[in-house]
Amino acid sequence: MILVFIEHKDCVLNKTSLEAITAAQGIGKDLGLKISAVIPCDKDCALAQEISNYDLEKVIMAKNEKLGIYTPDGYTDAWEQVIKATNPTYVIMAHTYQVRDFAPKLAARFGKEVVGDCIRYRNEDGKLVFTRRIFLGKLDADVIIEGDAPYFVTFQSGAFRGDNAEKGGSANIETMDVEVGEIRMKPEAPFQEAKASIDLTKSAIIVAVGRGIKSQENIEKAQELADALGADLAASRPICDAEWLPIDRQIGSSGQTVAPKVYIALGISGAIQHIVGMKNAGTIIAINKDAEAPIFDIADYGIVGDIFDAMPVLVEEIKKAKS
Amino acid sequence: MKIIVLMKQVANKDAVLRVGNDEKWIDESDIAHQTNESDGYALEEALRMKEAKGEGEVVVCTLGGQSAKTVIKDALARGADRGIHIIVENDQKLSPHQIAKTIADAIRDENADLIFTGLQSDDASYGQTGVILAELLGIPHATIVIDIDRESLNGNLRVKRELESGWYQWFVYQLPALLTIQSGISQIRYASLKGIMAAKRKEIKEVTPTIEDFGAAQQIQKVYMPLKTKQTQMLGDGDVKRGAAELVEKLKTEIRVI
């Protein structure tokens, strides 16, 4: 069988769990395995009913009063018992920040490791081959897992479509009272930093800068281009880390996820963490001096060269075109 | 307070990568190297902790071939007190569990109060060495740490974890603990001339480990350039200015946003 992790906060679903269900359903069909969803919670989780509408054999509610708020110790203990009780072949999860926090610990408890952040898999005569992106997106690696089950696999956000998760049937909801040992970390309540002053998810056009912009002074040049286009200015993580632009302009897994009509990436190489935040843009335009930069793999239009040569020409030509 | 910082040597961010002959890794010959980005932040945070505490020792530890000694020397020049070099040539052949086990065996007797790592390496990007290591050492961990409350240094340590989509959460830990540090936690210092001179006298212990087989290892079968998911129209044919002019034409006539 396959176990799939349902992530939630206060019984509100993390939607990437639906992507994990889609992945698990695909693997289940390929290998002839049934699927159960696992929801750790401190009560009769309000999510269980919703998840039971998907095409699953069971929904297992792993219940303990210490599972109300996520901790790596609590989740690992709970999962350990579910796995021991069910003997799964695969444990499938979405590669979220929470999963990154506890899945390797859980796998280690079984003498295993995680094949993490996979972007796809294929079935070779009943043996699964997973593809991971390595070297900041510059290369792909096909990976197999040796040894016996359970196998722990996580998939990158967007690797599968959550709305492709098949419904139908009504899975049995089963409560499993799990024991949780000492929790060695004390969580405080999660919070959002000062509300973002700009909501880039509503932008029609975004001009985003990466390392290639080189210095804070040069941000102005990108701003001129953004102004000429009527676009909002955004950035990849290193730019916000350096505080050249405020963090509310950051696009990517730790920043905002956007889908504007047009996304212009200036000097952004296209690390996975950035790409997950903008790959659904209508038209992606990349300008980068490195012809091998991964950003070109997802771009509709590309220019290889120095952004400082391109930006003034763009501004001038846009102004001409508009007048 | 003893803090061990795990640091890894990786291919330079700007290096042009070629697939190696065995198609299982990159061709490492002639590749420029650098310290893994988030590991650099892990070191910086450890140095700041020691400074805030007013006492302590920062020990930098790397696992890798002889060339990885550069990483230790650089860390010593920035202010780390001593180094441990676990010498493993071709360390890319090790799976994350093997790496964690080897490091655990090398540092267990140090009984560190804190272990810092970067949140993931920029080459293999397993992102799990630290977490597995914590489990093997029997100590609690936190990943993707973006702030540490130095006011809490004398009691239980308060650390801020980054969640997704702009959310954060503080956790309180008793030591010992292992933290994986997010890039950008603070501005990284440069090595001073004095630091570089002082580093020459600092100890680097070499450890030659026995690598144990690991039956459940993930194995890279093949590495290759990513398959393109999109047909990209390249503009300008090497002439950036012409490309820019062509792009504006596309923005006007095809994409229709001007």
Coordinates of C-alpha atoms in Angstrom, one line a residue, chain A residues 3 10 22 24 45 51 55 57-58 85 100 149 159 173 179 200 205-206 228 258 274 287-288 306 312 314-315:
Chain A
L3 CA 0.5 6.3 2.5
D10 CA -5.8 24.0 12.3
T22 CA -2.5 12.8 -7.5
A24 CA 0.1 8.6 -5.1
C45 CA -10.1 16.4 12.2
I51 CA -10.3 13.9 2.1
D55 CA -10.4 7.9 -4.5
E57 CA -9.0 3.1 0.5
K58 CA -8.8 4.8 3.9
A85 CA 0.8 -0.5 11.9
R100 CA 11.5 19.0 4.8
A149 CA 10.2 -0.8 1.8
A159 CA 5.1 18.4 -10.1
I173 CA -12.2 7.2 8.0
E179 CA 1.5 7.7 21.3
L200 CA 2.2 41.0 -6.5
I205 CA 3.2 42.5 -15.7
I206 CA 6.2 41.9 -13.4
A228 CA 7.9 52.2 -18.9
V258 CA 2.5 34.9 -8.9
H274 CA 12.4 31.0 -7.7
I287 CA 17.4 37.9 -20.2
N288 CA 20.6 36.4 -18.9
D306 CA 24.1 41.5 -20.6
P312 CA 18.1 51.0 -21.9
L314 CA 14.0 48.2 -23.9
V315 CA 13.0 51.4 -22.2

